[in-house]
Amino acid sequence: DAKTTQPPSMDCAEGRAANLPCNHSTISGNEYVYWYRQIHSQGPQYIIHGLKNNETNEMASLIITEDRKSSTLILPHATLRDTAVYYCIVTPSGSARQLTFGSGTQLTVLP
Amino acid sequence: EAGVVQSPRYKIIEKKQPVAFWCNPISGHNTLYWYLQNLGQGPELLIRYENEEAVDDSQLPKDRFSAERLKGVDSTLKIQPAELGDSAVYLCASSLDDSSYEQYFGPGTRLTVT
């Protein structure tokens, strides 16, 4: 599986967009990019996933570069409840059966 | 709809004692996962079940860890005997099947071995 690199921590002001980067320079053609988050004392929660096209759902947007070597998760209007560890994961298939979590990015939304 | 239920939420035991964790997945979910999460790190897969069959247990330390999923619903993860290094959060997750893109996680069981 391709390895991912994320900054260990980021801050964001409440109400502003939070842009979380992820580098996956060794990703191969059939590998997907998944994002999960983990709020303190809870289990991880699925956010979004994609292969090559940009994706948007009610929680976030996923922007994948054309060469697919990096991606950005965007939370358009961050709230205090978005404070969590965000995991960027590359999987060998479209399913979530092989999730390998790294250390993630601790996002702190500041009031 | 009820989520993934785990019990107990917290457990403190002395080393060399046995311990068991229970997981009830979301109704209708055929795939069940057990993860271990050490402090400051992401979850690590221990075992994955498709119905009652363990299809990936390559990361399960079989000398002391065991798991079962009778009737393809609830699952139990056991450690015997526990060691100090087993102190961690044990997470259970489920998904509709192994082609699903979303795993649903329970709140976890925090184990402290003294």
Short mmCIF file of C-alpha atoms in Angstrom, two decimals:
data_model
loop_
_atom_site.label_atom_id
_atom_site.label_comp_id
_atom_site.label_asym_id
_atom_site.label_seq_id
_atom_site.Cartn_x
_atom_site.Cartn_y
_atom_site.Cartn_z
CA ASP A 1 0.00 0.00 0.00
CA ALA A 2 1.17 3.54 -0.69
CA LYS A 3 2.47 5.46 2.30
CA THR A 4 0.90 8.79 3.26
CA THR A 5 2.49 11.84 4.88
CA GLN A 6 0.46 14.35 6.87
CA PRO A 7 1.45 17.28 9.10
CA PRO A 8 1.14 16.27 12.76
CA SER A 9 -0.98 19.26 13.72
CA MET A 10 -2.87 22.26 12.33
CA ASP A 11 -4.99 25.05 13.72
CA CYS A 12 -7.98 26.70 12.08
CA ALA A 13 -10.24 29.57 13.11
CA GLU A 14 -13.88 28.74 13.66
CA GLY A 15 -15.97 29.55 10.59
CA ARG A 16 -13.01 29.46 8.25
CA ALA A 17 -12.15 26.70 5.79
CA ALA A 18 -9.82 24.00 7.07
CA ASN A 19 -7.49 22.62 4.40
CA LEU A 20 -5.76 19.40 5.42
CA PRO A 21 -2.98 18.21 3.10
CA CYS A 22 -1.84 14.67 2.45
CA ASN A 23 1.08 13.46 0.39
CA HIS A 24 0.89 10.03 -1.26
CA SER A 25 3.56 10.22 -3.93
CA THR A 26 3.83 6.43 -4.38
CA ILE A 27 0.12 5.87 -5.00
CA SER A 28 -0.64 3.46 -7.83
CA GLY A 29 -3.36 3.65 -10.43
CA ASN A 30 -5.98 1.54 -8.71
CA GLU A 31 -5.50 2.86 -5.17
CA TYR A 32 -8.11 5.09 -3.55
CA VAL A 33 -7.68 7.96 -1.11
CA TYR A 34 -9.83 7.77 2.02
CA TRP A 35 -10.27 10.25 4.83
CA TYR A 36 -11.46 9.35 8.31
CA ARG A 37 -11.49 11.44 11.45
CA GLN A 38 -11.42 10.57 15.14
CA ILE A 39 -12.87 12.86 17.74
CA HIS A 40 -11.41 12.44 21.21
CA SER A 41 -12.65 9.29 23.01
CA GLN A 42 -14.63 8.13 19.98
CA GLY A 43 -13.99 5.65 17.20
CA PRO A 44 -12.94 6.88 13.76
CA GLN A 45 -15.63 8.21 11.42
CA TYR A 46 -15.68 8.02 7.62
CA ILE A 47 -15.55 11.38 5.84
CA ILE A 48 -15.01 10.91 2.12
CA HIS A 49 -13.04 8.94 -0.47
CA GLY A 50 -12.00 9.27 -4.10
CA LEU A 51 -9.93 7.80 -6.92
CA LYS A 52 -8.99 10.65 -9.25
CA ASN A 53 -11.88 13.08 -9.46
CA ASN A 54 -12.66 15.69 -6.87
CA GLU A 55 -15.43 14.63 -4.53
CA THR A 56 -17.86 16.52 -2.31
CA ASN A 57 -20.39 15.42 0.25
CA GLU A 58 -22.23 17.02 3.13
CA MET A 59 -19.16 16.88 5.35
CA ALA A 60 -16.25 17.86 3.17
CA SER A 61 -14.59 18.16 -0.22
CA LEU A 62 -11.67 16.08 -1.45
CA ILE A 63 -9.32 17.60 -3.98
CA ILE A 64 -6.90 15.16 -5.64
CA THR A 65 -4.10 16.55 -7.79
CA GLU A 66 -3.96 15.52 -11.42
CA ASP A 67 -0.87 13.36 -10.86
CA ARG A 68 -2.63 11.89 -7.78
CA LYS A 69 0.48 12.32 -5.66
CA SER A 70 -1.26 14.51 -3.12
CA SER A 71 -4.72 15.48 -1.94
CA THR A 72 -6.43 18.03 0.27
CA LEU A 73 -9.42 17.56 2.51
CA ILE A 74 -11.46 20.75 2.83
CA LEU A 75 -13.89 21.44 5.64
CA PRO A 76 -15.61 24.56 4.23
CA HIS A 77 -16.76 26.15 7.52
CA ALA A 78 -14.96 24.58 10.44
CA THR A 79 -16.71 24.42 13.81
CA LEU A 80 -15.39 23.54 17.24
CA ARG A 81 -16.89 20.07 16.79
CA ASP A 82 -14.52 19.47 13.89
CA THR A 83 -11.58 19.34 16.30
CA ALA A 84 -10.25 15.82 15.76
CA VAL A 85 -7.43 13.71 14.35
CA TYR A 86 -7.81 13.41 10.58
CA TYR A 87 -6.42 10.34 8.84
CA CYS A 88 -5.53 10.18 5.15
CA ILE A 89 -5.41 6.56 3.98
CA VAL A 90 -4.56 4.96 0.66
CA THR A 91 -6.27 1.64 0.01
CA PRO A 92 -5.61 -0.96 -2.70
CA SER A 93 -9.25 -1.11 -3.75
CA GLY A 94 -12.45 0.85 -3.68
CA SER A 95 -13.58 -0.82 -0.49
CA ALA A 96 -12.63 0.08 3.05
CA ARG A 97 -11.68 -3.47 4.05
CA GLN A 98 -7.95 -2.67 4.15
CA LEU A 99 -7.55 0.59 6.05
CA THR A 100 -4.03 1.26 7.30
CA PHE A 101 -4.14 4.24 9.64
CA GLY A 102 -1.08 6.43 10.15
CA SER A 103 -0.70 9.02 12.89
CA GLY A 104 -2.93 11.59 11.17
CA THR A 105 -3.22 15.34 11.61
CA GLN A 106 -4.57 16.81 14.84
CA LEU A 107 -6.84 19.65 13.72
CA THR A 108 -7.72 22.15 16.41
CA VAL A 109 -10.49 24.61 15.60
CA LEU A 110 -10.02 27.77 17.62
CA PRO A 111 -12.91 30.01 18.75
CA GLU B 1 -30.36 2.97 14.14
CA ALA B 2 -28.08 1.74 16.89
CA GLY B 3 -24.38 1.97 16.20
CA VAL B 4 -21.65 -0.51 17.02
CA VAL B 5 -21.86 -1.41 20.70
CA GLN B 6 -18.82 -2.37 22.73
CA SER B 7 -18.47 -3.42 26.34
CA PRO B 8 -17.00 -2.80 28.74
CA ARG B 9 -15.94 0.78 28.01
CA TYR B 10 -13.11 0.61 30.53
CA LYS B 11 -11.25 -2.30 32.07
CA ILE B 12 -8.40 -2.40 34.56
CA ILE B 13 -6.67 -5.71 35.23
CA GLU B 14 -3.42 -6.96 36.65
CA LYS B 15 -0.85 -8.49 34.34
CA LYS B 16 -1.19 -12.20 33.68
CA GLN B 17 -4.96 -12.02 34.13
CA PRO B 18 -7.36 -12.82 31.27
CA VAL B 19 -9.67 -10.22 29.76
CA ALA B 20 -12.44 -10.27 27.17
CA PHE B 21 -14.07 -7.57 25.08
CA TRP B 22 -17.48 -7.84 23.46
CA CYS B 23 -18.76 -6.22 20.27
CA ASN B 24 -22.23 -6.07 18.77
CA PRO B 25 -22.07 -4.77 15.18
CA ILE B 26 -24.74 -2.84 13.33
CA SER B 27 -27.62 -5.12 12.40
CA GLY B 28 -27.14 -6.68 8.99
CA HIS B 29 -23.43 -5.94 8.78
CA ASN B 30 -21.55 -9.01 7.63
CA THR B 31 -18.00 -7.69 8.05
CA LEU B 32 -16.56 -7.12 11.51
CA TYR B 33 -13.15 -5.74 12.45
CA TRP B 34 -11.12 -5.57 15.64
CA TYR B 35 -8.45 -2.89 15.95
CA LEU B 36 -5.90 -1.97 18.58
CA GLN B 37 -5.03 1.69 19.14
CA ASN B 38 -2.03 2.76 21.17
CA LEU B 39 -1.85 6.26 22.59
CA GLY B 40 -1.03 8.85 19.94
CA GLN B 41 -1.21 6.38 17.07
CA GLY B 42 -3.81 5.32 14.55
CA PRO B 43 -5.78 2.08 14.87
CA GLU B 44 -4.08 -1.14 13.76
CA LEU B 45 -6.12 -4.02 12.38
CA LEU B 46 -6.05 -7.21 14.45
CA ILE B 47 -8.62 -9.34 12.66
CA ARG B 48 -11.38 -9.10 10.05
CA TYR B 49 -14.42 -11.39 9.87
CA GLU B 50 -16.69 -12.05 6.94
CA ASN B 51 -19.74 -13.51 8.67
CA GLU B 52 -18.30 -16.10 11.03
CA GLU B 53 -15.06 -16.65 9.09
CA ALA B 54 -11.83 -14.91 10.08
CA VAL B 55 -10.51 -13.88 6.65
CA ASP B 56 -7.57 -11.76 7.83
CA ASP B 57 -5.94 -12.53 11.18
CA SER B 58 -2.36 -12.01 10.09
CA GLN B 59 -1.77 -9.25 12.66
CA LEU B 60 -3.38 -11.05 15.60
CA PRO B 61 -0.76 -12.21 18.17
CA LYS B 62 -2.08 -15.73 18.38
CA ASP B 63 0.01 -16.77 21.36
CA ARG B 64 -2.17 -14.69 23.68
CA PHE B 65 -4.99 -13.21 21.62
CA SER B 66 -8.05 -15.05 20.37
CA ALA B 67 -11.30 -13.98 18.80
CA GLU B 68 -14.56 -15.54 17.81
CA ARG B 69 -17.70 -14.51 16.01
CA LEU B 70 -20.29 -17.15 16.62
CA LYS B 71 -23.32 -17.10 14.31
CA GLY B 72 -21.77 -14.23 12.38
CA VAL B 73 -23.15 -11.52 14.65
CA ASP B 74 -21.54 -10.64 18.00
CA SER B 75 -17.83 -11.03 18.51
CA THR B 76 -15.51 -11.49 21.46
CA LEU B 77 -11.82 -10.65 21.61
CA LYS B 78 -9.84 -12.28 24.40
CA ILE B 79 -6.35 -11.78 25.80
CA GLN B 80 -4.84 -14.46 28.02
CA PRO B 81 -2.60 -13.70 29.79
CA ALA B 82 -2.51 -9.91 29.56
CA GLU B 83 0.82 -8.08 29.55
CA LEU B 84 1.64 -4.49 30.48
CA GLY B 85 2.14 -3.66 26.79
CA ASP B 86 -1.45 -4.63 26.00
CA SER B 87 -2.70 -1.41 27.59
CA ALA B 88 -4.51 0.31 24.71
CA VAL B 89 -7.92 1.02 23.26
CA TYR B 90 -9.56 -1.91 21.49
CA LEU B 91 -11.92 -0.80 18.74
CA CYS B 92 -14.58 -2.81 16.96
CA ALA B 93 -15.95 -1.77 13.58
CA SER B 94 -18.46 -3.20 11.14
CA SER B 95 -19.43 -2.71 7.52
CA LEU B 96 -22.23 -4.04 5.36
CA ASP B 97 -19.83 -6.29 3.49
CA ASP B 98 -16.20 -6.34 2.36
CA SER B 99 -16.93 -4.15 -0.67
CA SER B 100 -18.35 -1.33 1.45
CA TYR B 101 -16.50 1.98 1.49
CA GLU B 102 -17.48 2.83 5.07
CA GLN B 103 -16.55 1.18 8.32
CA TYR B 104 -18.61 2.11 11.37
CA PHE B 105 -16.62 2.17 14.58
CA GLY B 106 -17.69 1.60 18.14
CA PRO B 107 -16.43 3.80 21.00
CA GLY B 108 -13.79 1.28 22.01
CA THR B 109 -12.72 -0.41 25.23
CA ARG B 110 -9.86 1.21 27.11
CA LEU B 111 -7.72 -1.50 28.73
CA THR B 112 -5.23 -0.73 31.46
CA VAL B 113 -2.92 -3.53 32.57
CA THR B 114 -1.15 -2.88 35.89
#
